[in-house]
Amino acid sequence: MGVDLTPTIAISNQTPKNDQLGASTQSNQEQEKKTVQSWTIEDSEKLYRIGEWGEPYFSINAAGHVTVSPKGDRGGSLDLLELVEALRQRNLELPLLIRFSDILADRLERLNASFAKAIARYKYPGTYQGVFPVKCNQHRHLVEDLVRFGQPYQFGLEAGSKPELVIALATLQTPNSLLICNGYKDREYIDTALLATRLGQKPVIVLEQVEEVQLVIDAATHLGIEPVLGVRAKLSTKGTGHWGPSTGDRAKFGLTISEILACVEQLQDAGMLQSLQLLHFHVGSQISAISVIKDAIREASQIYVELASLGANMQYLDVGGGLAVDYDGSKTNFHASKNYNIQNYANDIVAEVKEACEARQLPVPVLVSESGRALASHQSLLIFDVLNTTDVLSETPVTVEEKEHLIVRNLWETYCNLNIENYQEAYHDAIQFNEEAKTLFNLSYLSITQRAKAEQLYWSCCQKILEITRTQDYVPDDLEDLEKTMASIYYINLSVFQSVPDSWAIGQLFPIMPIHRLKEEPTRRGILVDLTCDSDGKIDQFIDLRDVKSVLELHPLREAKERVESTVTKKGKIASSHASSKEPYYLGLFLGGAYQEIMGNLHNLFGKTNTVHIKLTPRGYNIEQVVKGDTVTEVLGYVQYDAKDLVESIRRLTEQALQEKRITIEESQLLLRNYEQSLSSYTYLKA
Ligand SMILES: *Cc1c(COP(=O)(O)O)cnc(C)c1O
């Protein structure tokens, strides 16, 4: 569709072709009207697959806005557009990260309920006691919430470094919950973990390196504290996808089977074998295939029972993380998906471990998992606005006259004669003519206006061809990239490096969609380009049922008139500050609550975004926390600039310019005022 993309081509002499073009444009317009009217929220649901990846938290309401049901199917929902506008009225500018603590609670409940169900189903004579890996999202309010929500399940924490241990020690206050200590350890880390026992914590020191065994023996002996120890096994089970190589013999972490045996011997010699109580493994994050999980748990169960028969006092089997999130909702073993649900995951773990222990007549272990992504992804939602859009095809009509250069007339001819029978051939003609136009220009045979015309006609041909290919089941290879080439560019008020680093670093996919206008057909296809001066600062891969899409269906931006007027009648003050020429167009990036925040960086000095914590109440919602994003002064502080010094040097420069009469007093004051205001403002653009 997209009549707005089709140039109105007028030709001076009336030819039958022109009539044809006019007629077809008219019928296009009629068709467009019809599709706009018949576009429904069901069409949007299908297009953006929100039911598949968003269930049960995200859906679309009758107004065509995304709604959030933070408690899943247990009632209460919020209109996301209304929420965003209400937050903006509280001076919380975009980009804005919204966290829903109810979603976090719901995820935690689901995980525990799934293990409880599996334990009942397989009559597993043991329990499940999970931990949250702090590395997945260390933000204080989130970790505190998680610990609180986890109390009924004796849910614990996992630390992978000294700073994370420091967080976990102070935050975890649930009696009997586990504090799993992973990662590289020095004596200080080990001493701190051991001493936590005196505070009533249950730290488990997981040995990941051969050197750590002696360190732990020395520290425990010195402090006179009997530790609870675990070993991390390097499994031979191969993971898949990005984190596949984190297992196997060359993996970065863990002990090989012979190293585990040496460790057992070393502990036995020190009289500490009864301390070895836990077996840990971690196959990698986002394991999309259930078969990989099954293989890993089978291998680990065997190691577990063997360790028990060697005399270790085995109590816990810790299956690590890896429980995946279905980002594209395809329920497949594609890297952005998973071919199982939490219940299947729990069932397989419970059943395999029970079988292995029964076969050896051993008591079953307490099952521990370290799911990070599966708990934290859904609770946060990133909202950002579109600043502007551009297209290769300009909206100004091209007029072609008889006196035009032959190359221009050739392109015009190609455009007019283009149809379903000849579009592939016409494509190659158009390319060739366009190339010739460039050559002619370089040799000064073609003026700049003629070259511009040729270019626009070339893009018009491409647009027409693209519209034909969209109606075809089969797209010829040479035309496959046309969708990408013709994509509109949507400039977004965001830094990919700060807010979605995994999209840039490892090509991770997240569901992205408009949060409003969903009763309207999204007639544009675009890619998203961010604020940084870096050509990698873009998103041009989007979720799809099959594989990925290179463009996202979006709406054209609308003029803001109506909106400003309506705001004026309600609240005059706000309208003046929002008086931009475009109506806001809000996009949401979903399921980004794991890893993105902490891995984000300050590329181009775009800082942390504003963050709010929302909790559902019987009357609506409550804003529990507001964490303001970085100001310019703060990001400059990270690179050792002092705001006062900067202002002072600008003041001195303006003073000098004043003396030399290069600046007026008014200009100098305006400059200083702007400079100071910039320092205290948000690093993103004001909508
Ligand atoms: C990263 C990590 C996790 C969390 O993995 P998810 O895939 O996010 O569940 C758990 N355990 C260890 C040891 C890890 O390194």
XYZ file of C-alpha atoms and ligand atoms in Angstrom:
702
model
C 0.000 0.000 0.000
C 1.363 3.370 1.018
C -0.107 5.881 -1.377
C 1.990 8.489 0.375
C 5.058 6.750 -0.985
C 3.880 6.731 -4.578
C 4.953 9.945 -6.275
C 2.340 11.843 -8.159
C 3.966 11.907 -11.512
C 2.640 14.519 -13.854
C 3.637 14.717 -17.467
C 3.175 17.871 -19.512
C 1.758 16.353 -22.665
C -1.330 14.287 -22.113
C -0.570 10.714 -23.058
C -2.796 7.707 -22.513
C -0.164 6.425 -20.055
C -0.757 9.385 -17.855
C -4.445 8.605 -17.743
C -3.632 5.066 -16.814
C -1.408 6.201 -13.999
C -4.080 8.558 -12.695
C -6.663 5.827 -12.768
C -4.502 3.338 -10.939
C -3.545 5.894 -8.268
C -7.182 6.570 -7.638
C -8.067 2.927 -7.225
C -5.057 2.550 -4.915
C -6.420 5.306 -2.763
C -9.805 3.657 -2.559
C -8.198 0.396 -1.651
C -6.110 2.113 1.007
C -9.196 3.646 2.581
C -10.805 0.257 2.709
C -7.861 -1.482 4.342
C -7.470 1.293 6.884
C -11.076 0.876 7.866
C -10.970 -2.874 8.019
C -7.723 -3.107 10.013
C -8.523 -4.481 13.434
C -6.702 -5.011 16.683
C -6.741 -8.723 15.813
C -4.643 -7.872 12.757
C -2.188 -6.043 15.006
C -2.117 -8.959 17.432
C -1.271 -11.294 14.625
C 1.308 -9.001 13.065
C 3.245 -8.225 16.244
C 2.634 -11.702 17.760
C 1.866 -10.123 21.122
C -0.327 -13.038 22.180
C 2.565 -15.419 21.586
C 5.393 -13.669 23.458
C 3.340 -11.407 25.714
C 0.902 -13.824 27.265
C -0.413 -13.349 29.961
C 1.043 -9.891 30.685
C 0.642 -7.918 27.476
C -2.281 -7.551 25.111
C -4.159 -4.942 23.074
C -7.355 -3.237 24.272
C -10.353 -1.988 22.306
C -8.782 1.476 22.012
C -5.852 -0.064 20.123
C -3.384 0.476 22.966
C -1.123 -2.104 24.562
C -2.347 -3.083 28.012
C -0.316 -4.554 30.820
C -1.787 -7.122 33.204
C 0.989 -7.319 35.784
C -0.679 -10.122 37.715
C -1.207 -12.194 34.612
C -4.669 -13.652 34.349
C -5.462 -12.851 37.959
C -6.936 -9.452 37.269
C -6.070 -5.808 36.979
C -4.718 -4.194 33.848
C -3.312 -0.839 32.799
C -3.533 1.044 29.529
C 0.117 1.561 28.641
C -0.455 4.746 26.634
C -2.351 6.338 29.517
C 0.388 5.251 31.904
C 3.146 6.724 29.736
C 1.289 10.021 29.342
C 0.634 10.169 33.084
C 4.334 9.584 33.768
C 5.331 12.265 31.277
C 3.061 14.691 33.088
C 5.149 13.961 36.168
C 8.188 15.180 34.307
C 9.502 11.694 33.563
C 10.787 12.052 30.048
C 11.452 9.369 27.464
C 13.183 6.989 27.090
C 11.594 5.492 30.131
C 12.074 2.096 31.709
C 8.985 0.841 33.509
C 9.304 -2.033 35.961
C 6.258 -3.951 37.130
C 7.004 -5.627 40.440
C 3.789 -7.663 40.158
C 5.182 -9.325 37.032
C 8.338 -10.259 38.910
C 6.210 -11.770 41.695
C 4.136 -13.661 39.156
C 7.188 -15.096 37.392
C 8.611 -16.268 40.698
C 5.328 -17.883 41.639
C 5.095 -19.657 38.299
C 8.578 -21.107 38.624
C 7.941 -22.379 42.131
C 4.482 -23.678 41.268
C 5.901 -25.602 38.309
C 8.469 -27.357 40.498
C 5.821 -28.033 43.169
C 3.576 -29.580 40.552
C 6.380 -31.716 39.113
C 7.394 -32.863 42.608
C 3.792 -33.911 43.314
C 3.372 -35.534 39.936
C 6.506 -37.683 40.168
C 6.182 -38.202 43.940
C 9.669 -36.779 44.332
C 10.681 -37.318 47.966
C 12.500 -33.981 48.162
C 12.069 -30.263 47.663
C 12.942 -27.419 45.315
C 14.734 -24.303 46.525
C 15.693 -21.855 43.817
C 18.061 -18.914 43.851
C 18.120 -15.740 41.762
C 21.432 -15.025 40.004
C 22.091 -11.406 40.947
C 24.152 -10.775 37.779
C 20.985 -10.850 35.726
C 19.701 -7.602 37.226
C 21.438 -6.178 40.281
C 19.228 -3.141 40.795
C 18.473 -2.710 44.437
C 14.701 -2.355 44.313
C 14.440 -5.400 42.090
C 16.671 -7.633 44.231
C 14.898 -6.478 47.404
C 11.499 -7.187 45.829
C 12.657 -10.577 44.690
C 13.916 -11.562 48.129
C 10.612 -10.438 49.669
C 8.444 -12.243 47.096
C 10.623 -15.335 47.500
C 10.173 -15.704 51.251
C 7.309 -18.213 51.089
C 9.480 -20.420 48.880
C 12.742 -19.973 50.802
C 14.118 -18.523 47.597
C 17.771 -17.494 47.774
C 20.373 -15.568 45.814
C 23.368 -16.485 43.700
C 26.451 -14.275 43.574
C 29.047 -14.500 40.837
C 31.536 -11.946 42.102
C 32.639 -10.128 45.242
C 30.379 -7.100 44.681
C 27.416 -9.393 44.106
C 28.272 -11.310 47.264
C 28.249 -8.011 49.124
C 24.717 -7.328 47.806
C 23.475 -10.834 48.564
C 24.861 -10.895 52.114
C 23.047 -7.730 53.101
C 19.828 -8.334 51.201
C 19.042 -11.998 51.795
C 17.195 -12.369 55.072
C 15.066 -15.432 54.434
C 15.762 -18.183 56.981
C 17.032 -21.381 55.340
C 17.354 -19.906 51.876
C 20.579 -20.608 50.015
C 23.319 -18.150 49.155
C 25.190 -19.759 46.288
C 28.701 -18.375 45.874
C 29.927 -18.803 42.313
C 32.562 -17.096 40.220
C 36.275 -16.575 40.697
C 37.211 -16.304 44.342
C 40.111 -14.938 46.345
C 40.752 -15.448 50.036
C 38.741 -12.344 50.959
C 35.687 -13.616 49.033
C 35.963 -17.030 50.692
C 36.474 -15.620 54.209
C 33.469 -13.315 53.805
C 31.283 -16.165 52.559
C 32.382 -18.435 55.422
C 31.764 -15.771 58.059
C 28.240 -15.284 56.719
C 27.467 -18.626 58.355
C 27.860 -16.828 61.705
C 25.093 -14.427 60.650
C 22.722 -17.325 60.101
C 23.120 -17.408 56.299
C 23.515 -20.623 54.340
C 26.405 -19.852 51.989
C 27.457 -22.619 49.619
C 30.931 -22.073 48.202
C 31.020 -23.588 44.749
C 34.493 -24.655 43.656
C 35.045 -23.629 40.049
C 38.832 -23.701 39.857
C 41.346 -26.280 41.007
C 43.207 -23.583 42.994
C 40.127 -22.726 45.014
C 40.110 -26.097 46.794
C 43.232 -25.376 48.840
C 42.155 -21.765 49.448
C 38.880 -22.976 50.953
C 40.543 -25.676 53.068
C 42.984 -23.095 54.487
C 40.316 -20.470 55.134
C 37.910 -22.924 56.787
C 40.651 -24.353 58.985
C 41.877 -20.922 59.951
C 38.406 -19.638 60.869
C 37.266 -22.915 62.375
C 34.067 -22.825 60.342
C 32.777 -25.967 58.710
C 31.824 -24.907 55.177
C 29.161 -26.157 52.816
C 30.904 -26.750 49.510
C 29.839 -27.408 45.964
C 31.667 -28.312 42.784
C 30.898 -26.947 39.378
C 31.117 -29.655 36.753
C 32.128 -29.080 33.171
C 29.578 -31.231 31.389
C 30.266 -32.788 28.035
C 26.678 -31.969 27.001
C 26.826 -29.369 24.266
C 24.623 -26.328 24.531
C 23.256 -24.595 21.470
C 23.057 -21.009 20.298
C 25.180 -18.159 21.527
C 26.089 -19.717 24.886
C 26.651 -23.204 23.472
C 30.432 -23.062 24.003
C 30.005 -22.420 27.760
C 29.979 -26.177 28.265
C 32.278 -28.943 27.152
C 35.904 -29.585 27.924
C 37.110 -26.173 26.741
C 34.534 -24.244 28.755
C 35.666 -21.252 30.748
C 34.236 -22.469 34.044
C 34.018 -25.608 36.071
C 36.042 -28.701 36.798
C 36.513 -31.666 34.495
C 35.653 -35.121 35.809
C 39.282 -35.855 36.708
C 39.623 -32.480 38.424
C 36.490 -33.249 40.448
C 38.026 -36.557 41.523
C 41.251 -34.806 42.529
C 39.183 -32.292 44.512
C 37.367 -35.122 46.335
C 40.711 -36.637 47.263
C 42.085 -33.306 48.459
C 39.030 -32.717 50.657
C 39.189 -36.250 52.004
C 42.851 -35.773 52.949
C 41.887 -32.586 54.786
C 39.070 -34.443 56.555
C 36.471 -32.237 54.867
C 34.678 -34.547 52.468
C 31.454 -34.225 54.475
C 31.498 -30.526 53.483
C 31.017 -31.371 49.835
C 27.234 -31.267 49.514
C 26.328 -29.670 46.197
C 26.861 -30.396 42.538
C 26.458 -27.452 40.192
C 26.458 -27.070 36.436
C 25.413 -24.325 34.046
C 25.048 -25.167 30.375
C 24.638 -21.543 29.254
C 21.861 -19.006 28.996
C 18.744 -19.166 26.792
C 18.787 -22.906 26.117
C 16.229 -23.163 23.371
C 16.042 -26.965 23.095
C 14.609 -29.179 25.840
C 16.793 -32.024 24.563
C 19.904 -30.124 25.692
C 18.447 -29.689 29.172
C 17.564 -33.381 29.340
C 21.057 -34.452 28.283
C 22.672 -32.144 30.799
C 20.498 -33.242 33.702
C 21.096 -36.895 32.868
C 24.862 -36.423 32.866
C 24.784 -34.317 36.036
C 22.580 -36.847 37.860
C 25.159 -39.539 37.198
C 27.984 -37.357 38.513
C 25.818 -36.612 41.552
C 25.217 -40.255 42.467
C 28.869 -41.115 41.832
C 29.987 -38.353 44.196
C 27.602 -39.700 46.840
C 29.022 -43.180 46.476
C 32.556 -41.768 46.810
C 31.583 -40.632 50.287
C 30.649 -36.999 49.753
C 27.713 -35.849 51.842
C 25.581 -34.910 48.815
C 22.457 -32.830 49.554
C 21.855 -30.442 46.653
C 21.791 -30.600 42.891
C 22.028 -27.122 41.354
C 21.014 -27.120 37.691
C 22.190 -23.542 37.027
C 20.411 -21.130 34.718
C 19.462 -21.484 31.091
C 15.677 -21.585 31.367
C 14.838 -19.687 28.197
C 12.467 -16.873 27.255
C 10.347 -17.065 24.119
C 11.202 -13.677 22.617
C 9.564 -14.342 19.266
C 6.743 -16.492 20.543
C 7.417 -19.212 17.965
C 7.778 -22.055 20.514
C 10.700 -23.462 18.511
C 14.340 -24.185 19.222
C 15.305 -20.996 17.345
C 17.789 -18.924 19.404
C 15.148 -16.302 20.239
C 12.680 -18.939 21.364
C 12.367 -22.265 23.224
C 10.562 -25.471 22.454
C 9.345 -26.139 26.007
C 7.602 -24.375 28.887
C 8.546 -23.989 32.554
C 6.440 -27.018 33.470
C 8.244 -29.257 30.944
C 11.530 -27.966 32.346
C 10.609 -28.758 35.944
C 9.142 -32.149 34.985
C 12.284 -33.254 33.181
C 14.590 -32.220 35.995
C 12.489 -33.833 38.710
C 11.928 -37.066 36.772
C 15.562 -37.540 35.712
C 17.018 -36.896 39.146
C 14.526 -39.173 40.842
C 15.267 -41.995 38.436
C 19.037 -41.711 38.837
C 18.830 -41.707 42.649
C 16.320 -44.543 42.822
C 18.490 -46.721 40.621
C 21.280 -46.365 43.201
C 18.981 -46.343 46.213
C 20.200 -42.962 47.295
C 18.170 -40.170 48.909
C 17.190 -37.484 46.398
C 18.776 -34.019 46.592
C 17.168 -30.672 47.204
C 16.809 -29.284 43.688
C 18.236 -25.830 43.104
C 17.991 -23.724 39.955
C 19.518 -20.356 39.109
C 17.031 -18.948 36.624
C 17.749 -15.322 35.868
C 16.412 -14.529 32.428
C 13.186 -16.449 32.987
C 12.442 -14.461 36.156
C 13.587 -10.959 35.272
C 12.918 -10.468 31.553
C 9.179 -9.807 31.587
C 9.053 -7.269 34.398
C 10.633 -4.367 32.592
C 9.481 -2.491 29.582
C 11.330 0.211 27.684
C 9.287 3.019 26.132
C 10.825 5.412 23.634
C 9.583 7.844 21.037
C 10.288 8.368 17.366
C 11.834 11.732 16.553
C 11.475 11.667 12.807
C 11.405 9.419 9.769
C 12.965 9.498 6.336
C 12.416 7.598 3.122
C 14.514 7.102 0.015
C 11.503 8.147 -2.013
C 10.657 11.799 -1.439
C 7.054 12.868 -1.135
C 7.417 15.681 -3.636
C 5.928 14.687 -6.977
C 8.261 14.232 -9.929
C 7.230 15.874 -13.145
C 8.610 14.546 -16.404
C 8.502 16.621 -19.536
C 9.352 15.882 -23.151
C 12.502 17.982 -23.043
C 14.030 15.923 -20.229
C 17.266 14.054 -20.752
C 16.859 10.679 -22.449
C 17.936 8.802 -19.334
C 15.190 10.457 -17.305
C 12.629 9.634 -19.974
C 13.868 6.034 -20.078
C 13.325 5.688 -16.344
C 9.921 7.282 -16.636
C 9.040 4.846 -19.410
C 10.201 1.937 -17.277
C 8.077 3.180 -14.414
C 4.959 3.550 -16.535
C 5.225 0.166 -18.216
C 6.030 -1.739 -15.071
C 3.621 -4.574 -14.326
C 3.329 -8.007 -12.768
C 4.614 -9.669 -15.964
C 7.830 -7.670 -16.405
C 8.785 -6.403 -12.940
C 11.954 -8.445 -12.599
C 13.273 -7.279 -15.958
C 12.146 -3.718 -15.247
C 14.117 -3.824 -11.996
C 17.333 -4.497 -13.848
C 16.530 -1.813 -16.428
C 15.939 0.698 -13.649
C 19.232 -0.190 -11.974
C 21.086 0.193 -15.231
C 19.494 3.534 -16.103
C 20.195 4.854 -12.623
C 23.845 3.804 -12.901
C 24.068 5.472 -16.299
C 22.595 8.651 -14.840
C 25.338 8.710 -12.209
C 28.035 8.208 -14.846
C 26.555 10.947 -17.037
C 26.496 13.253 -14.044
C 30.131 12.536 -13.251
C 31.056 13.367 -16.834
C 28.977 16.562 -16.563
C 26.416 15.477 -19.178
C 23.586 15.562 -16.646
C 22.607 18.457 -14.387
C 22.057 18.033 -10.692
C 18.272 18.460 -11.028
C 18.188 15.860 -13.783
C 20.178 13.473 -11.646
C 17.789 14.011 -8.732
C 14.857 13.264 -11.040
C 16.511 10.089 -12.290
C 17.118 8.988 -8.735
C 13.547 9.629 -7.652
C 12.200 7.782 -10.674
C 14.489 4.886 -9.870
C 13.114 4.724 -6.334
C 9.573 5.007 -7.693
C 10.239 1.945 -9.846
C 11.634 0.098 -6.836
C 8.580 1.011 -4.780
C 6.209 -0.230 -7.443
C 8.217 -3.455 -7.827
C 8.250 -3.945 -4.077
C 4.477 -3.627 -3.943
C 4.193 -6.286 -6.646
C 6.600 -8.668 -4.868
C 4.560 -8.359 -1.665
C 1.597 -9.883 -3.486
C 3.700 -12.824 -4.711
C 4.302 -16.109 -2.898
C 7.779 -16.348 -4.327
C 10.249 -13.457 -4.409
C 13.148 -13.859 -6.856
C 16.587 -13.834 -5.173
C 17.694 -10.577 -6.780
C 14.656 -8.782 -5.335
C 14.945 -10.200 -1.841
C 16.783 -7.209 -0.409
C 14.377 -4.665 -1.850
C 12.313 -4.538 1.334
C 15.457 -3.632 3.289
C 16.674 -1.116 0.707
C 13.338 0.666 0.618
C 12.787 0.608 4.387
C 11.853 3.872 6.056
C 14.290 5.026 8.706
C 12.726 5.746 12.093
C 14.986 7.898 14.263
C 14.458 6.821 17.847
C 15.155 8.721 21.050
C 17.339 6.008 22.509
C 20.854 4.647 22.604
C 21.000 0.993 21.608
C 24.358 0.773 23.405
C 22.861 1.984 26.684
C 19.432 0.337 26.636
C 19.615 -2.741 24.380
C 23.300 -3.696 24.301
C 22.626 -7.339 23.433
C 20.867 -6.293 20.252
C 24.115 -4.713 19.115
C 26.593 -7.119 20.703
C 25.126 -10.537 19.944
C 22.176 -9.807 17.657
C 19.639 -10.709 20.303
C 16.013 -10.195 19.313
C 13.428 -8.474 21.479
C 9.794 -7.905 20.625
C 9.304 -4.257 19.611
C 5.985 -2.680 18.658
C 3.999 0.565 18.818
C 2.030 0.821 22.047
C -0.856 2.720 20.417
C -2.585 3.276 17.047
C -3.100 -0.491 16.836
C -6.518 -0.121 15.242
C -4.754 1.477 12.305
C -2.865 -0.402 9.641
C 0.880 0.188 9.963
C 1.519 1.120 6.347
C 5.237 1.805 6.661
C 8.073 -0.657 6.941
C 11.079 0.651 8.730
C 14.246 0.068 10.643
C 15.139 1.882 13.866
C 18.175 4.135 14.051
C 19.356 5.495 17.407
C 20.824 8.776 18.651
C 24.458 7.755 18.659
C 26.864 8.753 15.913
C 27.628 5.102 15.286
C 26.376 3.173 12.292
C 25.965 0.133 14.560
C 23.425 2.078 16.634
C 20.390 0.631 14.941
C 17.881 -2.183 15.149
C 17.213 -3.880 11.839
C 16.274 -7.400 12.907
C 12.837 -8.071 14.273
C 11.013 -11.109 15.560
C 8.980 -13.179 13.133
C 7.287 -16.552 13.139
C 9.912 -17.876 10.759
C 13.448 -16.663 11.233
C 13.684 -12.862 11.479
C 12.263 -9.832 9.671
C 14.549 -7.114 8.326
C 11.873 -4.415 8.622
C 9.181 -3.622 11.166
C 5.659 -2.541 10.254
C 5.102 0.950 11.649
C 2.713 3.875 11.306
C 3.546 7.126 9.542
C 4.080 9.993 11.992
C 1.132 12.368 12.307
C 1.057 16.116 12.652
C 0.503 17.134 16.233
C -2.170 19.819 15.775
C -5.150 17.952 17.181
C -3.271 16.672 20.148
C -1.842 20.034 21.151
C -5.272 21.653 20.923
C -6.903 18.991 23.031
C -4.176 19.302 25.644
C -4.610 23.050 25.694
C -8.264 22.738 26.684
C -7.333 20.468 29.554
C -4.036 21.856 30.740
C -2.686 24.910 29.046
C 0.709 24.693 30.630
C 1.639 21.282 29.314
C 0.554 22.034 25.778
C 3.132 24.741 25.336
C 5.970 22.443 26.355
C 4.777 19.711 23.991
C 4.295 21.998 21.045
C 6.381 19.972 18.617
C 5.103 19.511 15.104
C 4.672 15.747 15.317
C 2.282 13.768 17.452
C 4.255 11.461 19.753
C 4.702 7.957 18.407
C 5.644 5.572 21.183
C 7.370 2.251 20.721
C 7.804 -0.388 23.389
C 10.664 -2.839 23.687
C 9.539 -5.811 25.732
C 11.178 -8.648 27.694
C 14.404 -6.697 28.213
C 14.572 -7.018 32.018
C 17.544 -9.376 32.075
C 21.150 -8.275 31.497
C 20.435 -5.176 29.348
C 20.587 -2.536 32.053
C 23.920 -3.388 33.562
C 25.652 -4.156 30.288
C 24.563 -0.863 28.740
C 27.372 1.590 28.121
C 27.844 5.326 27.787
C 28.599 5.486 24.064
C 28.339 9.150 23.013
C 27.592 9.838 26.694
C 23.935 8.875 26.545
C 23.297 7.905 30.149
C 20.979 5.732 32.194
C 17.310 6.218 31.364
C 14.605 7.271 33.788
C 13.175 4.264 35.609
C 9.922 3.837 37.513
C 8.550 0.964 39.560
C 4.834 0.463 39.215
C 2.677 -1.631 41.501
C -0.941 -2.465 40.895
C -3.402 -1.275 43.556
C -7.141 -1.943 43.858
C -7.762 1.558 42.471
C -5.170 1.555 39.726
C -1.468 1.738 40.334
C 1.103 3.229 42.592
C 4.476 4.646 41.547
C 6.677 2.935 44.111
C 10.070 4.227 43.049
C 11.388 6.791 40.636
C 15.039 6.509 39.710
C 15.938 9.533 37.641
C 18.210 8.873 34.672
C 21.670 10.416 34.392
C 22.014 14.135 33.843
C 24.700 15.535 31.580
C 26.666 16.540 34.688
C 26.581 12.946 35.919
C 27.801 11.347 32.691
C 30.525 13.991 32.420
C 31.551 13.071 35.952
C 32.207 9.474 34.806
C 34.854 10.849 32.469
C 36.305 13.195 35.118
C 34.805 16.514 34.053
C 33.640 18.817 36.770
C 30.527 20.844 35.935
C 31.701 23.896 37.915
C 35.046 23.983 36.105
C 33.321 23.662 32.748
C 30.947 26.546 33.484
C 33.841 28.630 34.713
C 35.872 28.111 31.561
C 32.878 29.046 29.385
C 32.318 32.132 31.533
C 35.936 33.178 31.021
C 35.712 32.636 27.261
C 32.514 34.697 26.980
C 34.046 37.455 29.109
C 36.997 37.627 26.770
C 34.703 37.642 23.710
C 32.690 40.460 25.317
C 35.835 42.532 25.831
C 36.827 41.991 22.237
C 33.255 42.825 21.181
C 32.761 39.497 19.401
C 29.579 38.767 21.354
C 26.795 40.946 22.778
C 25.908 40.838 26.446
C 22.514 39.248 25.580
C 24.156 36.534 23.485
C 26.693 35.800 26.196
C 23.935 35.429 28.797
C 21.897 33.170 26.514
C 24.940 30.990 25.896
C 25.746 30.661 29.587
C 22.137 29.937 30.481
C 21.867 27.197 27.830
C 25.184 25.731 28.877
C 24.139 25.510 32.507
C 20.715 24.144 31.640
C 22.259 21.439 29.460
C 24.430 20.328 32.335
C 21.460 19.647 34.551
C 19.283 18.056 31.855
C 18.604 14.490 30.757
C 21.060 13.196 28.141
C 18.275 12.309 25.659
C 16.264 14.611 23.410
C 13.182 16.376 24.693
C 10.094 15.288 22.829
C 24.429 -16.356 34.108
C 24.268 -17.466 35.017
C 22.986 -17.862 35.435
C 21.727 -17.257 34.900
O 21.409 -17.778 33.660
P 19.986 -17.500 32.979
O 20.110 -18.107 31.659
O 19.787 -16.041 32.975
O 18.951 -18.181 33.798
C 22.908 -18.865 36.365
N 24.007 -19.455 36.865
C 25.251 -19.105 36.472
C 26.415 -19.787 37.051
C 25.424 -18.113 35.539
O 26.644 -17.785 35.157
